Structure formats: C-alpha cells, structure tokens
PDB file of C-alpha atoms in Angstrom:
ATOM      1  CA  UNK O  71      -0.159   0.176   0.004  1.00 51.00           C
ATOM      2  CA  UNK O  72       1.346   3.487  -1.215  1.00 53.00           C
ATOM      3  CA  UNK O  73       0.914   5.069   2.596  1.00 55.00           C
ATOM      4  CA  UNK O  74       2.231   8.252   1.571  1.00 59.00           C
ATOM      5  CA  UNK O  75      -0.914   8.743  -1.002  1.00 74.00           C
ATOM      6  CA  UNK O  76      -3.031   9.125   1.717  1.00 77.00           C
ATOM      7  CA  UNK O  77      -3.667  11.370   4.936  1.00 81.00           C
ATOM      8  CA  UNK O  78      -3.428   8.882   7.859  1.00 83.00           C
ATOM      9  CA  UNK O  79      -5.008  11.678   9.766  1.00 85.00           C
ATOM     10  CA  UNK O  80      -8.452  12.236   7.724  1.00 91.00           C
ATOM     11  CA  UNK O  81     -10.743  10.593   9.899  1.00 93.00           C
ATOM     12  CA  UNK O  82     -12.299   8.570   6.574  1.00 94.00           C
ATOM     13  CA  UNK O  83      -9.083   7.263   5.496  1.00 94.00           C
ATOM     14  CA  UNK O  84      -8.223   6.110   9.194  1.00 94.00           C
ATOM     15  CA  UNK O  85     -11.386   3.901   9.654  1.00 96.00           C
ATOM     16  CA  UNK O  86     -10.377   1.961   6.335  1.00 96.00           C
ATOM     17  CA  UNK O  87      -7.741   1.672   6.527  1.00 94.00           C
ATOM     18  CA  UNK O  88      -9.459   0.301  10.681  1.00 94.00           C
ATOM     19  CA  UNK O  89     -11.262  -1.936   8.568  1.00 95.00           C
ATOM     20  CA  UNK O  90      -9.265  -3.176   6.213  1.00 94.00           C
ATOM     21  CA  UNK O  91      -6.942  -4.906   9.189  1.00 93.00           C
ATOM     22  CA  UNK O  92     -10.480  -5.886  10.963  1.00 91.00           C
ATOM     23  CA  UNK O  93     -10.813  -7.796   7.691  1.00 91.00           C
ATOM     24  CA  UNK O  94      -7.562  -9.696   7.940  1.00 92.00           C
ATOM     25  CA  UNK O  95      -7.284 -10.551  11.641  1.00 93.00           C
ATOM     26  CA  UNK O  96     -11.515 -11.858  11.273  1.00 93.00           C
ATOM     27  CA  UNK O  97     -12.207 -13.439   8.458  1.00 94.00           C
ATOM     28  CA  UNK O  98     -14.893 -15.091   7.628  1.00 95.00           C
ATOM     29  CA  UNK O  99     -16.307 -18.357   5.625  1.00 94.00           C
ATOM     30  CA  UNK O 100     -19.263 -16.018   4.157  1.00 96.00           C
ATOM     31  CA  UNK O 101     -17.223 -13.244   2.420  1.00 97.00           C
ATOM     32  CA  UNK O 102     -13.776 -11.567   1.438  1.00 97.00           C
ATOM     33  CA  UNK O 103     -13.075  -7.514   0.729  1.00 96.00           C
ATOM     34  CA  UNK O 104     -10.128  -6.194  -0.098  1.00 94.00           C
ATOM     35  CA  UNK O 105      -9.251  -2.503  -0.902  1.00 94.00           C
ATOM     36  CA  UNK O 106      -7.522  -2.002  -4.183  1.00 94.00           C
ATOM     37  CA  UNK O 107      -3.556  -1.596  -3.497  1.00 89.00           C
ATOM     38  CA  UNK O 108      -3.971   2.032  -5.576  1.00 90.00           C
ATOM     39  CA  UNK O 109      -6.387   3.082  -4.437  1.00 93.00           C
ATOM     40  CA  UNK O 110      -8.182   2.270  -0.588  1.00 94.00           C
ATOM     41  CA  UNK O 111     -11.798   3.670  -1.314  1.00 96.00           C
ATOM     42  CA  UNK O 112     -12.616   1.223  -3.273  1.00 96.00           C
ATOM     43  CA  UNK O 113     -12.722  -2.629  -2.493  1.00 97.00           C
ATOM     44  CA  UNK O 114     -13.473  -5.749  -4.187  1.00 98.00           C
ATOM     45  CA  UNK O 115     -15.269  -8.330  -2.375  1.00 98.00           C
ATOM     46  CA  UNK O 116     -17.184 -11.866  -2.741  1.00 98.00           C
ATOM     47  CA  UNK O 117     -19.661 -13.477  -0.858  1.00 98.00           C
ATOM     48  CA  UNK O 118     -20.970 -16.805  -0.318  1.00 97.00           C
ATOM     49  CA  UNK O 119     -24.787 -17.769  -1.307  1.00 96.00           C
ATOM     50  CA  UNK O 120     -27.033 -17.771   1.674  1.00 96.00           C
ATOM     51  CA  UNK O 121     -27.432 -21.505   2.786  1.00 94.00           C
ATOM     52  CA  UNK O 122     -30.205 -23.022   1.975  1.00 95.00           C
ATOM     53  CA  UNK O 123     -31.982 -20.859  -0.942  1.00 97.00           C
ATOM     54  CA  UNK O 124     -31.268 -20.850  -4.241  1.00 97.00           C
ATOM     55  CA  UNK O 125     -28.256 -18.899  -3.981  1.00 97.00           C
ATOM     56  CA  UNK O 126     -26.642 -22.190  -1.322  1.00 96.00           C
ATOM     57  CA  UNK O 127     -22.632 -22.901  -2.817  1.00 94.00           C
ATOM     58  CA  UNK O 128     -22.628 -19.735  -5.288  1.00 96.00           C
ATOM     59  CA  UNK O 129     -19.847 -17.352  -4.703  1.00 98.00           C
ATOM     60  CA  UNK O 130     -20.879 -13.940  -5.865  1.00 98.00           C
ATOM     61  CA  UNK O 131     -18.032 -11.175  -7.049  1.00 98.00           C
ATOM     62  CA  UNK O 132     -18.737  -7.451  -6.136  1.00 98.00           C
ATOM     63  CA  UNK O 133     -17.209  -4.109  -6.205  1.00 97.00           C
ATOM     64  CA  UNK O 134     -17.942  -1.205  -3.214  1.00 96.00           C
ATOM     65  CA  UNK O 135     -17.016   2.320  -3.663  1.00 96.00           C
ATOM     66  CA  UNK O 136     -17.002   4.888  -0.722  1.00 96.00           C
ATOM     67  CA  UNK O 137     -17.421   8.459  -0.602  1.00 95.00           C
ATOM     68  CA  UNK O 138     -15.240  10.653   0.908  1.00 94.00           C
ATOM     69  CA  UNK O 139     -17.263  11.513   3.830  1.00 95.00           C
ATOM     70  CA  UNK O 140     -17.001   7.536   4.815  1.00 96.00           C
ATOM     71  CA  UNK O 141     -18.369   6.422   7.216  1.00 95.00           C
ATOM     72  CA  UNK O 142     -20.605   9.098   7.186  1.00 95.00           C
ATOM     73  CA  UNK O 143     -21.694   8.804   3.675  1.00 93.00           C
ATOM     74  CA  UNK O 144     -23.047   4.790   2.532  1.00 92.00           C
ATOM     75  CA  UNK O 145     -20.808   3.289  -0.115  1.00 93.00           C
ATOM     76  CA  UNK O 146     -22.377   2.272  -3.519  1.00 93.00           C
ATOM     77  CA  UNK O 147     -22.228  -1.183  -4.699  1.00 92.00           C
ATOM     78  CA  UNK O 148     -22.752  -3.431  -7.810  1.00 94.00           C
ATOM     79  CA  UNK O 149     -22.206  -6.963  -8.232  1.00 96.00           C
ATOM     80  CA  UNK O 150     -19.743  -8.537 -11.338  1.00 98.00           C
ATOM     81  CA  UNK O 151     -21.651 -12.486 -11.132  1.00 98.00           C
ATOM     82  CA  UNK O 152     -24.708 -13.197 -12.422  1.00 98.00           C
ATOM     83  CA  UNK O 153     -26.877 -14.604  -9.832  1.00 97.00           C
ATOM     84  CA  UNK O 154     -30.782 -13.725 -10.760  1.00 97.00           C
ATOM     85  CA  UNK O 155     -31.423 -11.602  -7.852  1.00 95.00           C
ATOM     86  CA  UNK O 156     -28.815  -8.393  -8.714  1.00 94.00           C
ATOM     87  CA  UNK O 157     -28.059  -7.085 -12.737  1.00 95.00           C
ATOM     88  CA  UNK O 158     -24.285  -6.982 -13.109  1.00 96.00           C
ATOM     89  CA  UNK O 159     -22.010  -4.052 -12.908  1.00 94.00           C
ATOM     90  CA  UNK O 160     -25.120  -1.547 -12.089  1.00 91.00           C
ATOM     91  CA  UNK O 161     -25.501  -0.392  -8.967  1.00 91.00           C
ATOM     92  CA  UNK O 162     -28.434  -1.385  -7.110  1.00 86.00           C
ATOM     93  CA  UNK O 163     -30.401  -0.313  -4.608  1.00 81.00           C
ATOM     94  CA  UNK O 164     -30.075  -1.307  -0.936  1.00 79.00           C
ATOM     95  CA  UNK O 165     -31.063   0.656   2.093  1.00 75.00           C
ATOM     96  CA  UNK O 166     -27.297  -0.130   2.983  1.00 81.00           C
ATOM     97  CA  UNK O 167     -26.534   1.275   0.417  1.00 80.00           C
ATOM     98  CA  UNK O 168     -26.155   5.260  -1.397  1.00 77.00           C
ATOM     99  CA  UNK O 169     -29.092   5.584  -2.706  1.00 77.00           C
ATOM    100  CA  UNK O 170     -30.742   5.190   1.020  1.00 76.00           C
ATOM    101  CA  UNK O 171     -27.991   7.730   2.773  1.00 84.00           C
ATOM    102  CA  UNK O 172     -30.667   8.226   5.445  1.00 87.00           C
ATOM    103  CA  UNK O 173     -31.116   4.413   6.530  1.00 86.00           C
ATOM    104  CA  UNK O 174     -26.870   4.400   6.509  1.00 89.00           C
ATOM    105  CA  UNK O 175     -25.587   4.363   9.701  1.00 91.00           C
ATOM    106  CA  UNK O 176     -22.009   5.659  10.931  1.00 92.00           C
ATOM    107  CA  UNK O 177     -21.376   2.602  13.094  1.00 92.00           C
ATOM    108  CA  UNK O 178     -22.248   0.332  10.198  1.00 91.00           C
ATOM    109  CA  UNK O 179     -19.532  -1.161   7.838  1.00 94.00           C
ATOM    110  CA  UNK O 180     -17.963  -3.298   5.019  1.00 94.00           C
ATOM    111  CA  UNK O 181     -18.240  -6.219   6.307  1.00 94.00           C
ATOM    112  CA  UNK O 182     -22.008  -5.266   8.306  1.00 92.00           C
ATOM    113  CA  UNK O 183     -22.781  -4.224   5.068  1.00 92.00           C
ATOM    114  CA  UNK O 184     -21.048  -7.691   3.389  1.00 95.00           C
ATOM    115  CA  UNK O 185     -23.424  -9.650   5.625  1.00 94.00           C
ATOM    116  CA  UNK O 186     -26.816  -7.114   5.075  1.00 92.00           C
ATOM    117  CA  UNK O 187     -26.421  -8.427   1.376  1.00 94.00           C
ATOM    118  CA  UNK O 188     -26.238 -11.881   2.327  1.00 95.00           C
ATOM    119  CA  UNK O 189     -29.090 -11.412   3.446  1.00 93.00           C
ATOM    120  CA  UNK O 190     -30.968  -9.854   1.016  1.00 91.00           C
ATOM    121  CA  UNK O 191     -30.114 -11.721  -1.670  1.00 94.00           C
ATOM    122  CA  UNK O 192     -32.977 -14.525  -1.008  1.00 95.00           C
ATOM    123  CA  UNK O 193     -35.408 -11.501  -0.580  1.00 92.00           C
ATOM    124  CA  UNK O 194     -38.267 -10.607  -3.103  1.00 89.00           C
ATOM    125  CA  UNK O 195     -37.344  -7.582  -5.369  1.00 86.00           C
ATOM    126  CA  UNK O 196     -40.540  -5.471  -5.378  1.00 81.00           C
ATOM    127  CA  UNK O 197     -39.188  -3.563  -8.089  1.00 71.00           C
ATOM    128  CA  UNK O 198     -36.328  -2.408  -6.320  1.00 76.00           C
ATOM    129  CA  UNK O 199     -33.185  -0.605  -9.044  1.00 78.00           C
ATOM    130  CA  UNK O 200     -30.474  -2.964 -10.246  1.00 82.00           C
ATOM    131  CA  UNK O 201     -33.165  -5.917  -8.862  1.00 89.00           C
ATOM    132  CA  UNK O 202     -33.622  -8.929 -11.258  1.00 93.00           C
ATOM    133  CA  UNK O 203     -36.568 -11.742 -10.547  1.00 94.00           C
ATOM    134  CA  UNK O 204     -35.327 -14.661 -11.689  1.00 96.00           C
ATOM    135  CA  UNK O 205     -36.845 -17.969 -11.218  1.00 97.00           C
ATOM    136  CA  UNK O 206     -35.549 -20.531  -8.661  1.00 97.00           C
ATOM    137  CA  UNK O 207     -34.132 -23.158 -11.432  1.00 97.00           C
ATOM    138  CA  UNK O 208     -32.321 -20.242 -13.539  1.00 98.00           C
ATOM    139  CA  UNK O 209     -30.537 -18.421 -10.080  1.00 98.00           C
ATOM    140  CA  UNK O 210     -29.094 -22.118  -9.572  1.00 97.00           C
ATOM    141  CA  UNK O 211     -28.117 -22.840 -12.547  1.00 98.00           C
ATOM    142  CA  UNK O 212     -26.204 -19.712 -12.093  1.00 98.00           C
ATOM    143  CA  UNK O 213     -24.937 -20.786  -8.305  1.00 97.00           C
ATOM    144  CA  UNK O 214     -23.718 -23.195 -10.052  1.00 96.00           C
ATOM    145  CA  UNK O 215     -22.232 -21.445 -13.362  1.00 97.00           C
ATOM    146  CA  UNK O 216     -20.434 -18.977 -10.508  1.00 97.00           C
ATOM    147  CA  UNK O 217     -17.736 -21.025  -8.924  1.00 97.00           C
ATOM    148  CA  UNK O 218     -16.137 -21.874 -12.688  1.00 96.00           C
ATOM    149  CA  UNK O 219     -14.242 -18.972 -12.974  1.00 95.00           C
ATOM    150  CA  UNK O 220     -14.470 -14.774 -12.050  1.00 97.00           C
ATOM    151  CA  UNK O 221     -15.855 -12.807 -13.795  1.00 97.00           C
ATOM    152  CA  UNK O 222     -13.855 -10.237 -16.254  1.00 97.00           C
ATOM    153  CA  UNK O 223     -13.382  -6.327 -15.152  1.00 96.00           C
ATOM    154  CA  UNK O 224     -10.840  -3.615 -14.891  1.00 94.00           C
ATOM    155  CA  UNK O 225      -7.737  -3.966 -15.855  1.00 94.00           C
ATOM    156  CA  UNK O 226      -4.943  -6.645 -15.087  1.00 95.00           C
ATOM    157  CA  UNK O 227      -4.080  -6.121 -11.610  1.00 94.00           C
ATOM    158  CA  UNK O 228      -7.465  -5.670 -10.303  1.00 96.00           C
ATOM    159  CA  UNK O 229      -8.899  -8.593 -12.670  1.00 96.00           C
ATOM    160  CA  UNK O 230      -6.042 -10.780 -10.950  1.00 96.00           C
ATOM    161  CA  UNK O 231      -7.160  -9.828  -7.624  1.00 96.00           C
ATOM    162  CA  UNK O 232     -10.399 -10.471  -8.433  1.00 98.00           C
ATOM    163  CA  UNK O 233      -9.614 -14.838  -9.349  1.00 97.00           C
ATOM    164  CA  UNK O 234      -7.806 -15.435  -6.336  1.00 96.00           C
ATOM    165  CA  UNK O 235     -10.536 -13.764  -4.356  1.00 97.00           C
ATOM    166  CA  UNK O 236     -12.023 -16.834  -6.434  1.00 98.00           C
ATOM    167  CA  UNK O 237     -10.071 -19.164  -5.258  1.00 96.00           C
ATOM    168  CA  UNK O 238      -9.987 -17.722  -2.049  1.00 95.00           C
ATOM    169  CA  UNK O 239     -12.982 -17.800  -1.393  1.00 96.00           C
ATOM    170  CA  UNK O 240     -14.252 -21.426  -3.709  1.00 94.00           C
ATOM    171  CA  UNK O 241     -11.244 -23.192  -1.212  1.00 92.00           C
ATOM    172  CA  UNK O 242     -13.646 -22.604   1.401  1.00 88.00           C
ATOM    173  CA  UNK O 243     -16.827 -22.902  -0.054  1.00 81.00           C
ATOM    174  CA  UNK O 244     -18.885 -25.874   0.153  1.00 78.00           C
ATOM    175  CA  UNK O 245     -20.505 -27.981  -3.128  1.00 77.00           C
ATOM    176  CA  UNK O 246     -23.967 -26.400  -4.196  1.00 73.00           C
ATOM    177  CA  UNK O 247     -26.647 -28.610  -2.887  1.00 75.00           C
ATOM    178  CA  UNK O 248     -28.653 -31.227  -5.275  1.00 71.00           C
ATOM    179  CA  UNK O 249     -32.026 -29.908  -4.725  1.00 64.00           C
ATOM    180  CA  UNK O 250     -35.843 -31.806  -5.723  1.00 56.00           C
ATOM    181  CA  UNK O 251     -38.330 -31.501  -7.901  1.00 43.00           C
ATOM    182  CA  UNK O 252     -40.831 -29.639  -6.388  1.00 47.00           C
ATOM    183  CA  UNK O 253     -37.689 -27.481  -4.501  1.00 46.00           C
ATOM    184  CA  UNK O 254     -36.677 -26.541  -7.576  1.00 44.00           C
ATOM    185  CA  UNK O 255     -40.858 -25.805  -9.095  1.00 43.00           C
ATOM    186  CA  UNK O 256     -41.159 -23.555  -5.722  1.00 48.00           C
ATOM    187  CA  UNK O 257     -42.723 -19.467  -6.730  1.00 47.00           C
ATOM    188  CA  UNK O 258     -41.385 -16.728  -5.739  1.00 46.00           C
ATOM    189  CA  UNK O 259     -43.507 -15.701  -2.540  1.00 45.00           C
ATOM    190  CA  UNK O 260     -46.736 -13.554  -3.611  1.00 46.00           C
ATOM    191  CA  UNK O 261     -46.203  -8.923  -3.232  1.00 42.00           C
ATOM    192  CA  UNK O 262     -46.864  -9.217   0.615  1.00 42.00           C
ATOM    193  CA  UNK O 263     -44.597 -11.479   1.608  1.00 44.00           C
ATOM    194  CA  UNK O 264     -42.393 -10.218  -0.853  1.00 41.00           C
ATOM    195  CA  UNK O 265     -42.522  -6.960   1.380  1.00 40.00           C
ATOM    196  CA  UNK O 266     -42.737  -8.207   4.692  1.00 41.00           C
ATOM    197  CA  UNK O 267     -38.805 -10.112   3.851  1.00 43.00           C
ATOM    198  CA  UNK O 268     -37.742  -6.945   2.629  1.00 42.00           C
ATOM    199  CA  UNK O 269     -39.472  -4.514   5.067  1.00 41.00           C
ATOM    200  CA  UNK O 270     -36.935  -2.501   7.109  1.00 42.00           C
ATOM    201  CA  UNK O 271     -33.596  -4.969   6.153  1.00 42.00           C
ATOM    202  CA  UNK O 272     -31.044  -2.999   6.929  1.00 44.00           C
ATOM    203  CA  UNK O 273     -32.537   0.158   7.609  1.00 40.00           C
ATOM    204  CA  UNK O 274     -33.531  -0.794  11.370  1.00 36.00           C
ATOM    205  CA  UNK O 275     -31.409  -3.584  11.378  1.00 39.00           C
ATOM    206  CA  UNK O 276     -33.492  -5.475  13.528  1.00 37.00           C
ATOM    207  CA  UNK O 277     -35.344  -6.320  10.699  1.00 44.00           C
ATOM    208  CA  UNK O 278     -32.735  -8.714   9.413  1.00 42.00           C
ATOM    209  CA  UNK O 279     -33.137 -12.169  10.368  1.00 42.00           C
ATOM    210  CA  UNK O 280     -30.852 -13.531  12.230  1.00 42.00           C
ATOM    211  CA  UNK O 281     -27.962 -14.648  12.607  1.00 44.00           C
ATOM    212  CA  UNK O 282     -27.401 -11.136  10.890  1.00 44.00           C
ATOM    213  CA  UNK O 283     -29.381  -9.090  12.993  1.00 44.00           C
ATOM    214  CA  UNK O 284     -26.872  -9.800  16.281  1.00 50.00           C
ATOM    215  CA  UNK O 285     -23.992  -9.976  13.249  1.00 50.00           C
ATOM    216  CA  UNK O 286     -24.529  -6.857  12.358  1.00 45.00           C
ATOM    217  CA  UNK O 287     -24.929  -4.965  15.880  1.00 48.00           C
ATOM    218  CA  UNK O 288     -21.750  -6.620  17.759  1.00 54.00           C
ATOM    219  CA  UNK O 289     -19.934  -5.923  14.504  1.00 48.00           C
ATOM    220  CA  UNK O 290     -21.055  -2.343  14.037  1.00 46.00           C
ATOM    221  CA  UNK O 291     -20.304  -1.509  17.229  1.00 50.00           C
ATOM    222  CA  UNK O 292     -16.850  -2.756  17.721  1.00 50.00           C
ATOM    223  CA  UNK O 293     -15.173  -1.107  14.388  1.00 42.00           C
ATOM    224  CA  UNK O 294     -16.714   2.004  15.065  1.00 42.00           C
ATOM    225  CA  UNK O 295     -15.534   1.383  18.363  1.00 49.00           C
ATOM    226  CA  UNK O 296     -12.294   0.600  17.451  1.00 44.00           C
ATOM    227  CA  UNK O 297     -11.683   3.261  14.372  1.00 40.00           C
ATOM    228  CA  UNK O 298     -11.858   6.126  16.970  1.00 44.00           C
ATOM    229  CA  UNK O 299      -9.218   4.402  19.886  1.00 46.00           C
ATOM    230  CA  UNK O 300      -6.841   2.506  17.750  1.00 42.00           C
ATOM    231  CA  UNK O 301      -3.631   3.793  16.310  1.00 43.00           C
ATOM    232  CA  UNK O 302      -3.302   4.132  12.451  1.00 40.00           C
ATOM    233  CA  UNK O 303       0.256   1.833  12.195  1.00 40.00           C
ATOM    234  CA  UNK O 304      -1.259  -0.425   8.978  1.00 40.00           C
ATOM    235  CA  UNK O 305       2.389  -2.734   8.139  1.00 39.00           C
ATOM    236  CA  UNK O 306       2.370  -2.467   4.143  1.00 41.00           C
ATOM    237  CA  UNK O 307       2.080  -5.845   2.881  1.00 39.00           C
ATOM    238  CA  UNK O 308       0.908  -7.151  -0.336  1.00 42.00           C
ATOM    239  CA  UNK O 309      -2.491  -7.844  -0.535  1.00 41.00           C
ATOM    240  CA  UNK O 310      -2.312 -10.137  -3.714  1.00 42.00           C
ATOM    241  CA  UNK O 311      -0.907 -12.654  -0.209  1.00 43.00           C
ATOM    242  CA  UNK O 312      -3.238 -12.290   2.288  1.00 45.00           C
ATOM    243  CA  UNK O 313      -5.245 -15.407   1.252  1.00 52.00           C
ATOM    244  CA  UNK O 314      -2.209 -17.048   2.676  1.00 36.00           C
ATOM    245  CA  UNK O 315      -1.242 -14.519   5.014  1.00 34.00           C
ATOM    246  CA  UNK O 316      -4.462 -15.212   6.856  1.00 36.00           C
ATOM    247  CA  UNK O 317      -4.379 -19.020   6.669  1.00 34.00           C
ATOM    248  CA  UNK O 318      -8.036 -19.071   6.150  1.00 37.00           C
ATOM    249  CA  UNK O 319      -7.436 -21.192   2.614  1.00 45.00           C
TER     250      UNK O 319
END
C-alpha cells in the first residue's frame, strides 16, 4: 500500500485502514473483501450464497465504492457475477447503499454491509432499481456456474485480485446442494410476503433475519469503537498474499 498517497489523520482514511485490518484479523467464510492497492476507497469483494436458498454454494463477486465522507455517507455496490437477483455492473438499490443515505448509520462498515447483502439475496425484489426476479431453478444454475471462473472486470491488476479472491472463496465453499423437483418448482413469494421479507431490512438492522441481526449490531459497535480508539499503524503487506497470510485457505 502506498501510504504516502493518503493523509493518515483523515478520519475516512483512518476508518478504512482500520476496517482493512479487521478483515485480515477476523476473516469470514461467508465473504472476503479487499481494497484496491492503488485506491483504498474502492474494494473488491466476494460473498457466498446464503445457505438453504437457491444461491447456496454460489460465489458472487462485486465492487464497493466508498465516498470521501465515509463512514458518514454510505457506499455504493454493484455485483459482477450473474446471479438472478441483482443486475451486474449496475449500482443496486438497497437500504445499505448510497440510494438510501437516510438509512445509513456510521457505525456500519464494509463487513456489516456484506452481511446485509447476503441476507438480501433471497428477498423479494419488489421492482427495486438494479433488481432481477429470476426463477429459483435459473438462480441455481447460475450458482453452479458462478464457481467455474471469476468474472472479467477492470484492469489486469484488478482482475488478478478478483481471481485470487475467487480461488480463496472457492477453497472454503461447500458444493452446490442437489435440489429435488418439488423444490425446483417453488414459486417466488407473493407481493405481501415479499414486502414482509424486505421491510426495513438493514434500514433498521433489527429487521434482518438472524443471525445477521446480532452480527450487524455487534460488528457495527466494535468497528466504530476500534476506528475511534486504535492507532493507525498498518504494515505494507501486499494484498495479493492475503489469503495465504491469513492462514484461512
């Protein structure tokens, strides 16, 4: 990391570096995220499809852009992997994204947002910007296909990071579960059920299904406390070795 490019006293820079340390010291099997080496306000991520849904076993890549005012303004998100729930390379409208700054809380983090995004995957789209409403069997096909290769996006350096995140996630991901015909023919929930699923989601974190609720609340409290109290002292370890460095793959 070229730290000389950034003012380490800047609150946004300090917070982002703190979140980077948190991602390395407390990794999750459900997601992986890293800032670009040349721009810490832009992150690449991959999430694992939520268990017990048509996304189960899938690996879904995306891009996060953090505003200069982060964490006081929300990030924007786009997915890069075809998934049947969100359009690719389109900023998606969620209550954790820049489309709804009124819902964002500074105590939330990149990690918090990824936990919420996973929870949103099986919810009803209800016509939201950037949403898709594929049938469950189509989404299962995409979940299988998502494991084959990482999406192609951006510069060679960015693509190298995407590919390495993919290999790290793939090494930890379970296989896509087999679905019987009855499950495959299930319809999407009706409008009233979809609205109940999606009501408030992360706009009020308590609306998220467990265990996302407690994780978001605990994560938000811990990260904001550390961002305020911990000194900034990041060693320049290369992002490219992160998967091996963590010992998690």
